[in-house]
Coordinates of C-alpha atoms in Angstrom, one line a residue:
Chain Q
M1 CA 42.7 74.4 -101.8
M2 CA 40.0 72.1 -99.8
D3 CA 36.3 72.5 -101.1
T4 CA 34.9 73.9 -97.2
F5 CA 31.6 74.5 -98.4
K6 CA 29.0 72.6 -97.5
S7 CA 26.9 72.2 -101.0
G8 CA 28.8 74.4 -103.0
S9 CA 26.0 76.1 -103.8
R10 CA 25.5 79.2 -105.3
L11 CA 23.7 80.1 -102.4
E12 CA 25.8 79.2 -99.9
K13 CA 28.8 81.2 -101.7
V14 CA 26.9 84.5 -102.1
L15 CA 25.7 84.4 -98.0
R16 CA 29.5 82.8 -96.8
S17 CA 31.3 86.0 -98.9
G18 CA 29.2 88.7 -97.0
H19 CA 26.9 89.3 -100.1
F20 CA 23.6 89.9 -99.1
A21 CA 21.6 87.3 -100.8
F22 CA 18.4 87.7 -102.7
T23 CA 15.8 85.1 -103.3
G24 CA 13.1 84.4 -105.1
E25 CA 10.5 82.1 -105.6
C26 CA 8.5 80.2 -108.5
G27 CA 5.7 77.8 -108.0
P28 CA 5.5 75.1 -110.6
P29 CA 2.5 74.7 -113.1
K30 CA -1.0 72.8 -112.3
G31 CA -0.1 70.4 -114.9
A32 CA 2.8 69.0 -117.0
N33 CA 3.4 72.8 -118.8
V34 CA 7.4 72.7 -119.3
A35 CA 7.4 75.9 -121.2
H36 CA 4.9 77.5 -118.9
L37 CA 7.3 76.7 -116.0
K38 CA 10.6 78.0 -118.5
E39 CA 8.8 80.8 -119.0
K40 CA 8.1 81.9 -115.5
M41 CA 11.7 80.6 -114.3
A42 CA 13.3 82.5 -117.3
H43 CA 11.9 86.3 -115.2
L44 CA 14.3 85.5 -112.8
K45 CA 17.3 84.4 -114.3
D46 CA 19.9 86.4 -113.2
M47 CA 18.3 88.5 -110.8
V48 CA 18.3 86.5 -107.9
D49 CA 20.6 84.2 -106.1
A50 CA 18.5 81.3 -105.9
V51 CA 15.2 80.5 -106.7
N52 CA 12.6 78.5 -104.3
I53 CA 9.9 75.8 -106.5
T54 CA 7.3 75.0 -104.0
D55 CA 6.3 71.5 -103.1
N56 CA 2.0 71.4 -103.8
Q57 CA 1.7 74.7 -102.3
T58 CA -1.3 75.3 -100.1
A59 CA -1.6 71.2 -101.1
V60 CA -2.5 71.9 -103.8
V61 CA -1.2 69.7 -106.8
R62 CA 1.2 70.2 -108.9
M63 CA 4.4 69.3 -111.3
S64 CA 6.6 67.6 -108.1
S65 CA 9.2 70.1 -107.0
L66 CA 12.1 68.1 -108.0
A67 CA 11.3 67.6 -111.5
A68 CA 10.8 71.5 -111.3
S69 CA 13.7 71.8 -109.3
A70 CA 15.5 69.6 -112.5
I71 CA 14.0 71.5 -115.1
M72 CA 15.6 74.7 -113.6
V73 CA 19.1 73.3 -112.7
G74 CA 18.8 72.0 -117.1
E75 CA 18.3 76.0 -117.4
G76 CA 21.2 77.3 -115.7
M77 CA 19.5 78.8 -112.5
E78 CA 19.3 77.2 -109.5
P79 CA 16.9 75.7 -107.3
N80 CA 15.6 75.7 -103.7
Y81 CA 14.2 72.4 -103.8
Q82 CA 11.4 72.9 -101.1
L83 CA 10.1 69.6 -99.2
V84 CA 7.2 68.9 -97.2
C85 CA 6.5 66.3 -94.6
R86 CA 3.0 66.0 -95.3
D87 CA 3.2 63.9 -98.7
R88 CA 5.6 61.8 -98.1
N89 CA 7.5 59.4 -95.2
R90 CA 10.9 59.0 -94.5
L91 CA 11.5 56.8 -97.3
A92 CA 10.5 58.9 -99.5
I93 CA 11.6 61.8 -98.2
M94 CA 15.0 60.2 -97.9
S95 CA 14.9 59.5 -101.4
D96 CA 14.0 62.1 -102.8
I97 CA 16.6 63.5 -101.2
L98 CA 19.5 61.6 -102.9
G99 CA 17.5 62.0 -106.2
A100 CA 17.7 65.7 -105.5
Y101 CA 21.6 65.4 -105.2
S102 CA 21.8 63.2 -108.0
L103 CA 19.8 65.6 -110.5
G104 CA 22.4 69.0 -109.2
I105 CA 19.8 70.3 -106.7
R106 CA 22.4 71.9 -104.0
N107 CA 19.8 73.9 -101.6
M108 CA 16.9 72.6 -99.8
L109 CA 13.9 74.0 -98.0
C110 CA 12.4 71.6 -95.1
L111 CA 9.5 72.3 -94.4
S112 CA 6.3 70.3 -92.1
G113 CA 3.7 72.0 -95.3
D114 CA 0.3 73.5 -94.9
H115 CA -2.5 70.8 -93.8
Q116 CA -4.3 69.1 -96.5
K117 CA -7.2 70.7 -95.7
F118 CA -6.1 73.4 -97.6
G119 CA -5.3 72.2 -100.9
N120 CA -7.5 70.8 -103.5
F121 CA -7.4 67.0 -102.2
P122 CA -8.7 67.9 -98.7
E123 CA -10.2 63.9 -97.8
A124 CA -6.8 62.7 -99.0
K125 CA -4.4 60.7 -96.1
N126 CA -1.5 62.4 -94.5
V127 CA 1.7 61.2 -93.6
Y128 CA 3.7 63.5 -91.4
D129 CA 5.7 60.3 -90.2
I130 CA 8.4 63.0 -89.6
D131 CA 8.6 66.8 -89.3
S132 CA 9.8 69.8 -90.3
M133 CA 12.8 70.2 -87.2
Q134 CA 13.7 66.4 -88.0
L135 CA 13.9 66.6 -91.8
I136 CA 16.5 69.6 -90.7
A137 CA 18.6 66.6 -89.0
M138 CA 17.7 63.7 -91.5
V139 CA 19.7 66.1 -94.1
K140 CA 22.6 67.0 -91.5
K141 CA 23.4 63.5 -90.4
M142 CA 22.8 62.5 -94.4
R143 CA 25.0 64.7 -95.5
D144 CA 27.8 65.5 -92.7
E145 CA 27.2 61.7 -91.3
G146 CA 27.0 60.3 -95.1
R147 CA 24.5 57.8 -93.1
F148 CA 20.6 57.7 -93.5
I149 CA 18.7 57.5 -89.7
N150 CA 19.1 54.2 -89.1
G151 CA 22.9 54.6 -89.3
E152 CA 23.3 52.5 -92.5
D153 CA 25.8 54.3 -95.0
I154 CA 25.4 56.3 -98.1
D155 CA 27.0 55.6 -101.3
V156 CA 27.1 59.4 -102.0
P157 CA 25.8 61.5 -99.7
P158 CA 24.5 64.1 -101.0
R159 CA 25.9 67.9 -100.2
L160 CA 22.9 70.0 -99.9
F161 CA 22.5 73.7 -98.1
I162 CA 20.2 73.1 -95.9
G163 CA 17.3 75.7 -95.2
A164 CA 14.5 75.8 -92.8
A165 CA 11.5 78.2 -93.1
A166 CA 10.4 80.4 -89.4
N167 CA 7.4 82.5 -88.6
P168 CA 8.1 85.7 -86.5
F169 CA 4.3 86.0 -86.3
A170 CA 2.4 83.3 -85.8
D171 CA 2.0 82.2 -82.1
P172 CA 3.2 82.2 -78.8
F173 CA 5.4 85.2 -80.2
E174 CA 7.8 84.4 -77.2
F175 CA 8.8 81.2 -78.4
R176 CA 9.2 82.0 -81.5
V177 CA 12.7 82.9 -82.0
H178 CA 13.1 79.5 -79.9
R179 CA 11.9 77.2 -82.3
L180 CA 13.9 79.4 -84.4
S181 CA 17.1 78.2 -82.4
A182 CA 16.5 74.5 -82.4
K183 CA 16.3 74.7 -86.4
I184 CA 19.1 76.0 -86.4
N185 CA 20.6 73.1 -83.6
A186 CA 19.0 70.4 -85.5
G187 CA 21.2 72.3 -88.6
A188 CA 19.7 74.3 -90.9
D189 CA 22.4 76.3 -93.0
F190 CA 19.9 79.3 -93.6
I191 CA 16.1 80.4 -92.8
Q192 CA 13.9 81.6 -94.7
T193 CA 11.0 83.8 -93.0
Q194 CA 7.2 83.7 -93.9
C195 CA 6.2 86.8 -95.7
I196 CA 6.9 90.0 -93.4
Y197 CA 4.5 92.7 -92.9
N198 CA 4.7 93.3 -89.2
M199 CA 8.2 95.5 -88.9
D200 CA 7.7 96.4 -85.7
K201 CA 7.4 92.4 -84.5
F202 CA 10.0 91.9 -87.0
R203 CA 12.6 94.2 -85.3
K204 CA 11.4 92.9 -81.7
Y205 CA 12.3 89.6 -83.3
M206 CA 15.5 90.1 -85.6
E207 CA 16.7 91.6 -82.0
M208 CA 15.8 88.6 -79.4
A209 CA 17.8 86.4 -82.4
V210 CA 21.2 88.2 -82.3
D211 CA 20.9 88.3 -79.0
M212 CA 20.5 84.9 -78.6
G213 CA 23.7 84.2 -80.8
L214 CA 21.6 83.1 -83.7
T215 CA 22.4 85.0 -86.7
E216 CA 27.0 83.8 -85.5
N217 CA 25.4 80.3 -87.1
C218 CA 23.1 80.6 -90.1
Y219 CA 21.8 83.1 -91.8
I220 CA 18.2 84.4 -92.2
L221 CA 16.4 85.9 -95.3
A222 CA 13.6 88.2 -94.3
G223 CA 10.7 86.9 -96.0
I224 CA 9.0 90.1 -98.5
T225 CA 5.7 89.4 -100.4
P226 CA 4.7 92.5 -102.2
L227 CA 0.8 93.7 -102.2
K228 CA -0.8 93.8 -105.5
S229 CA -3.9 94.9 -104.3
V230 CA -6.3 95.6 -101.0
R231 CA -7.8 92.6 -101.2
M232 CA -5.0 90.8 -101.1
A233 CA -4.0 92.8 -98.4
E234 CA -7.8 92.1 -96.4
Y235 CA -7.1 88.0 -97.7
M236 CA -3.7 87.9 -97.0
A237 CA -4.8 89.4 -93.0
G238 CA -8.1 87.9 -92.5
Q239 CA -8.2 84.0 -93.7
V240 CA -3.9 82.8 -93.9
P241 CA -3.2 81.7 -90.3
G242 CA 0.0 82.6 -89.2
M243 CA 0.2 86.1 -91.1
D244 CA 0.2 89.6 -89.6
V245 CA -1.0 92.7 -91.8
P246 CA -0.9 95.5 -89.6
V247 CA -4.3 97.5 -90.5
E248 CA -2.0 100.5 -91.1
L249 CA -0.6 99.0 -94.2
I250 CA -4.1 98.5 -95.8
D251 CA -4.6 101.7 -95.5
R252 CA -2.0 102.7 -97.1
L253 CA -2.4 100.5 -99.4
K254 CA -6.1 102.5 -100.1
A255 CA -4.9 105.5 -99.7
A256 CA -2.8 104.9 -102.5
G257 CA -5.8 105.2 -104.5
K258 CA -7.7 102.4 -107.4
G259 CA -4.7 101.5 -110.0
N260 CA -1.8 102.8 -107.9
Y261 CA -2.5 99.5 -105.6
A262 CA 0.4 97.6 -106.9
E263 CA 3.0 100.1 -107.2
E264 CA 2.4 101.5 -103.5
G265 CA 2.5 97.8 -102.7
I266 CA 5.8 97.7 -104.7
R267 CA 7.2 100.7 -102.5
I268 CA 6.1 99.1 -100.0
A269 CA 8.4 95.9 -100.4
L270 CA 11.7 98.4 -101.7
E271 CA 11.5 99.8 -98.2
Q272 CA 11.4 96.9 -96.4
I273 CA 14.2 95.5 -98.5
A274 CA 16.2 99.1 -97.3
E275 CA 15.6 98.4 -93.9
F276 CA 16.9 94.6 -94.1
R277 CA 19.8 95.8 -96.0
E278 CA 20.3 97.7 -92.6
M279 CA 19.1 95.8 -89.6
K280 CA 21.7 93.3 -87.6
G281 CA 21.4 89.6 -88.1
V282 CA 19.6 90.2 -91.7
A283 CA 21.4 87.8 -94.6
G284 CA 19.1 88.6 -97.2
V285 CA 16.0 88.7 -98.5
H286 CA 13.4 86.2 -100.1
L287 CA 11.5 87.5 -101.8
M288 CA 8.2 85.2 -103.0
A289 CA 6.1 87.6 -105.6
I290 CA 3.5 85.3 -106.2
E291 CA 2.2 85.1 -109.7
W292 CA 3.7 87.8 -110.3
E293 CA 7.2 86.4 -111.3
H294 CA 7.8 89.1 -114.3
K295 CA 7.8 91.9 -111.3
V296 CA 10.8 90.3 -109.7
P297 CA 13.2 92.4 -112.6
E298 CA 11.9 95.6 -111.4
I299 CA 12.0 95.3 -108.3
A300 CA 15.7 93.5 -108.3
E301 CA 16.8 96.6 -110.2
R302 CA 14.5 99.0 -108.3
A303 CA 15.9 97.6 -105.1
G304 CA 19.5 97.9 -106.3
M305 CA 20.2 94.0 -106.3
L306 CA 21.7 94.0 -109.3
P307 CA 23.6 93.3 -110.9
R308 CA 24.0 89.8 -108.1
P309 CA 27.7 89.2 -107.6
S310 CA 29.5 86.4 -109.9
L311 CA 31.3 84.1 -108.2
Chain V
M1 CA -12.9 55.1 -73.9
I2 CA -14.4 54.8 -77.8
I3 CA -16.3 57.9 -79.2
A4 CA -19.1 57.4 -82.1
D5 CA -21.6 59.3 -84.6
R6 CA -24.7 57.9 -85.9
K7 CA -24.7 56.9 -89.2
P8 CA -26.8 59.2 -90.6
L9 CA -30.1 58.3 -90.5
G10 CA -31.0 57.4 -95.0
E11 CA -27.3 55.4 -94.9
I12 CA -28.9 53.1 -92.6
L13 CA -32.6 52.7 -93.9
E14 CA -30.5 52.5 -97.6
M15 CA -28.4 49.6 -96.0
I16 CA -31.7 47.5 -94.0
E17 CA -34.0 47.9 -96.8
P18 CA -34.4 44.5 -98.1
C19 CA -34.7 43.3 -94.6
N20 CA -38.3 42.7 -93.1
T21 CA -37.1 41.8 -89.6
L22 CA -34.0 43.9 -87.6
L23 CA -32.5 43.3 -84.1
I24 CA -31.0 46.4 -83.0
L25 CA -28.7 45.6 -80.6
G26 CA -26.7 48.1 -78.6
C27 CA -23.8 48.3 -76.2
K28 CA -23.2 48.9 -72.5
G29 CA -19.6 49.9 -72.8
C30 CA -18.2 53.0 -74.1
V31 CA -21.7 53.7 -76.7
T32 CA -23.7 54.3 -73.8
V33 CA -21.4 56.8 -72.3
C34 CA -21.3 58.6 -75.0
N35 CA -24.7 58.1 -75.8
V36 CA -25.4 57.0 -79.3
G37 CA -24.6 52.9 -78.3
G38 CA -26.6 51.9 -75.2
Q39 CA -30.4 51.2 -74.4
K40 CA -31.9 53.9 -74.9
E41 CA -30.6 54.7 -78.3
V42 CA -31.4 51.5 -79.0
E43 CA -34.8 51.8 -78.2
V44 CA -34.3 55.9 -80.4
L45 CA -32.8 54.6 -83.5
S46 CA -35.8 51.5 -83.9
S47 CA -38.7 53.9 -83.2
L48 CA -37.4 55.9 -85.8
L49 CA -36.5 53.7 -88.2
K50 CA -39.2 52.1 -88.3
I51 CA -42.1 55.4 -89.1
A52 CA -39.4 56.0 -91.8
R53 CA -40.6 52.2 -93.1
K54 CA -43.9 52.7 -92.2
K55 CA -43.9 55.7 -94.1
E56 CA -42.3 54.2 -97.6
G57 CA -45.2 51.1 -96.5
K58 CA -42.8 48.9 -96.0
E59 CA -43.1 48.1 -92.5
I60 CA -40.2 46.2 -90.7
R61 CA -40.7 44.5 -87.7
I62 CA -37.6 45.5 -85.3
D63 CA -36.4 43.9 -82.3
E64 CA -33.9 45.6 -79.6
K65 CA -31.5 44.5 -76.9
A66 CA -28.4 46.3 -75.4
I67 CA -25.5 43.6 -73.9
E68 CA -22.9 44.5 -71.5
R69 CA -20.3 44.7 -74.3
Q70 CA -19.8 43.3 -78.3
C71 CA -16.4 43.1 -77.4
D72 CA -16.3 40.4 -75.3
P73 CA -17.1 36.7 -76.3
E74 CA -18.6 35.9 -73.3
Y75 CA -21.1 38.2 -73.7
I76 CA -21.7 37.8 -77.3
D77 CA -22.6 34.7 -77.0
Q78 CA -25.5 35.5 -74.8
V79 CA -27.4 36.7 -78.3
R80 CA -26.8 33.3 -79.5
E81 CA -30.4 31.6 -79.2
M82 CA -31.6 35.4 -81.0
V83 CA -29.1 35.9 -83.9
G84 CA -30.2 33.7 -87.0
A85 CA -33.9 34.6 -86.8
Y86 CA -33.3 37.9 -88.8
D87 CA -32.8 39.8 -92.0
A88 CA -30.2 41.1 -90.6
V89 CA -28.8 42.4 -86.7
M90 CA -27.7 46.1 -87.0
S91 CA -25.5 46.8 -83.9
I92 CA -25.2 50.7 -82.8
A93 CA -21.3 49.3 -81.3
C94 CA -18.0 50.3 -81.9
G95 CA -16.6 49.0 -85.0
V96 CA -15.7 45.7 -83.2
G97 CA -18.7 45.1 -82.4
P98 CA -20.2 43.8 -85.7
Q99 CA -17.0 41.9 -85.9
F100 CA -16.8 40.0 -82.9
L101 CA -20.5 39.1 -83.9
S102 CA -19.3 38.6 -87.3
E103 CA -17.0 36.0 -86.3
A104 CA -19.5 34.0 -83.6
Y105 CA -22.4 33.8 -86.2
P106 CA -21.3 33.8 -90.2
K107 CA -24.8 33.2 -91.0
Q108 CA -26.1 36.3 -89.6
K109 CA -25.6 39.4 -92.3
F110 CA -24.3 42.2 -89.4
F111 CA -24.7 45.9 -89.6
P112 CA -22.7 49.1 -88.8
G113 CA -25.3 51.6 -87.3
V114 CA -22.3 53.3 -86.3
N115 CA -19.3 55.3 -87.4
T116 CA -16.6 55.0 -84.8
T117 CA -14.5 58.1 -84.6
F118 CA -12.0 57.9 -81.5
M119 CA -10.6 57.8 -78.4
G120 CA -11.1 60.6 -75.9
G121 CA -13.7 61.9 -73.5
A122 CA -16.9 64.9 -72.8
V123 CA -15.1 68.3 -72.0
Q124 CA -18.3 69.0 -71.6
H125 CA -22.0 67.5 -71.6
G126 CA -22.7 66.9 -75.2
V127 CA -19.1 67.8 -76.0
W128 CA -16.0 64.8 -76.7
E129 CA -12.9 65.4 -77.9
E130 CA -9.8 63.2 -78.7
R131 CA -7.6 62.8 -76.9
C132 CA -5.1 59.8 -77.7
A133 CA -3.9 57.9 -80.9
G134 CA -3.3 54.3 -79.7
C135 CA 0.3 54.6 -81.3
G136 CA 1.3 52.4 -79.2
T137 CA 4.7 54.1 -77.5
C138 CA 3.2 57.3 -74.8
V139 CA 5.1 60.2 -75.1
I140 CA 2.4 62.6 -73.5
H141 CA 4.9 63.0 -69.8
F142 CA 7.7 65.0 -72.2
F143 CA 4.5 67.5 -73.6
D144 CA 2.9 68.7 -70.0
G145 CA 0.2 65.7 -70.3
M146 CA -0.7 66.8 -73.9
C147 CA 0.1 64.6 -76.6
P148 CA 0.8 66.6 -79.7
I149 CA 0.4 63.1 -81.8
A150 CA -3.2 62.8 -81.6
R151 CA -4.0 66.4 -80.9
C152 CA -1.9 68.5 -83.7
S153 CA -3.1 68.2 -86.6
K154 CA 0.2 67.3 -88.6
S155 CA 1.4 65.3 -85.2
L156 CA 3.8 67.4 -85.0
L157 CA 6.4 66.4 -82.4
H158 CA 8.3 69.9 -82.6
G159 CA 5.7 72.3 -82.9
P160 CA 4.1 74.6 -82.9
C161 CA 3.9 75.4 -86.8
G162 CA 3.6 78.5 -88.5
G163 CA 0.0 78.1 -88.7
S164 CA -0.8 78.6 -85.2
D165 CA -3.0 81.4 -84.7
H166 CA -3.9 82.6 -81.3
G167 CA -4.8 79.2 -79.2
S168 CA -6.3 78.0 -82.7
C169 CA -4.5 75.5 -85.5
E170 CA -4.4 76.4 -89.0
I171 CA -7.1 74.0 -90.3
N172 CA -10.1 75.8 -87.8
K173 CA -10.1 78.3 -85.8
D174 CA -12.6 75.5 -83.4
V175 CA -9.3 73.5 -82.8
V176 CA -7.1 74.0 -80.2
C177 CA -3.3 74.2 -81.0
I178 CA -2.2 72.0 -78.7
W179 CA 1.1 73.1 -79.2
D180 CA 0.1 76.6 -77.9
K181 CA -0.5 75.1 -75.0
I182 CA 1.9 72.5 -74.6
V183 CA 4.7 75.4 -75.3
R184 CA 2.5 77.8 -73.2
K185 CA 2.6 75.6 -69.7
K186 CA 6.5 74.9 -70.4
M187 CA 6.9 78.8 -70.5
E188 CA 4.9 79.2 -67.2
N189 CA 6.8 76.3 -65.5
G190 CA 10.1 77.2 -66.2
R191 CA 10.5 73.8 -68.6
L192 CA 10.9 76.0 -71.5
S193 CA 14.1 73.7 -72.5
D194 CA 12.8 70.3 -72.8
L195 CA 11.1 71.9 -76.0
L196 CA 14.4 72.7 -77.2
E197 CA 15.9 69.2 -77.1
M198 CA 15.5 67.3 -80.6
K199 CA 12.7 64.0 -80.1
P200 CA 13.8 61.3 -81.8
F201 CA 12.4 60.1 -84.4
K202 CA 9.0 57.7 -83.3
D203 CA 9.4 54.3 -84.2
W204 CA 5.5 53.7 -85.5
R205 CA 5.9 50.8 -85.7
T206 CA 3.8 49.7 -82.2
A207 CA 1.2 51.9 -84.1
R208 CA -1.0 50.6 -86.8
D209 CA 1.3 51.4 -89.6
G210 CA 3.2 48.2 -87.6
G211 CA 0.3 46.4 -88.8
P212 CA -2.9 45.0 -87.0
R213 CA -2.1 45.0 -83.6
R214 CA -2.9 41.6 -80.7
R215 CA -1.9 42.0 -77.2
I216 CA -1.4 39.0 -75.6
R217 CA -0.8 38.3 -71.7
E218 CA 1.0 35.1 -71.1
D219 CA -0.6 35.1 -66.9
L220 CA -3.5 35.4 -68.2
T221 CA -4.1 32.9 -71.3

């Protein structure tokens, strides 16, 4: 039988076969500490279907997502290679895409990237030669037409499963689902959302997405970041643009009492996962346990996500 | 117009430290309109520098002048008799001024007294905002009269990004998210479908990325 997969990645196969997907996240180290990176990755092995490798997230310099993704491939795991438009022009991006595929990477998340103002080099020049929408279209053209965006042929096109991000909580809310539809039209095979805390708003967003037929052409993975503390919740609510943390959620965390915040945060995440599994149009969960990779096995187990499907 | 800010006084004093004579040269173009480099500002800067130098016990002779424009050889030529008689000339025109002066008077030392910042206009008295990035290929008609190249922090052609927050940009609450404005105007006017179309990859050759730009109008040369 002919292989009809776009990329043949595990994530693609899991989604195509109708399983509820489960992806994780791993931030590369602030240095070349490969041992530490492998240790962080090990917590996620067999717990998730693919692991996002972040690209200088919040504009803080770290080991390149390309290198860390390749290391992950070497560890027998599947990365979801993140790439932002902030730091590289179209030449570098196309070159990195070819390099990524050559190194065995099969999933890629196309992002514009946080502004460098947030990071540790705010004085840097940014690039933004293209944006995330165009990046999606670029990867699709390279993969499906075997051409660079200038029309030149590619000698062995990169077969990548194309991901994109969506933030249902950024403004203007009414436009968000339209932007999602534009990303899907541009070529996104799957979407990972920003961390969801406001469930009411997300339910509404998903209803709109389902009504517009968007979930028929694209897999949507709901983003979750378990809250570790009241401080973290308050920081997310007040300091992170485009993040929506309802005050009731912070109150619930507080009510759990000192020493129980992390457990309460995990319980909230588990309740969310349970709801997402039943929610129309949601094809999986993307768990961003920031600097909490070692908790992923516990969360996966308690959420009933294990074992992951063997394909 | 071109907007500029006066350099900090300390930096200017450091520049002119070895000078005993100085000409401050203003420009009656854009920098006069944005209150940074006209006749009035020439006089103010001159007083400030003289006072500061007197305090240091190193008095300086400063002459003051403003010309019509420092981006035009015809006007640059008007100070031919003056330049050369000073240890330095401080131009408080935009960055074009001190360069045109240096080209016309190669033996004279010139200092820039302002930092040239952007192309924009006054949104209220004393407040200027950027409007144009000079990319060489205008696209504002696609965005209902608002330029995302100049006004979106990431120059997105398909915004707003996930950091758009109650009409503000993720980099600072005081920075307007121009994409929020574009989207709202499109929705109000029933033109949302415009934003669902993919914009072509921008050709940056007409911008600074294509190298320094030169314009030749055959009908005028």
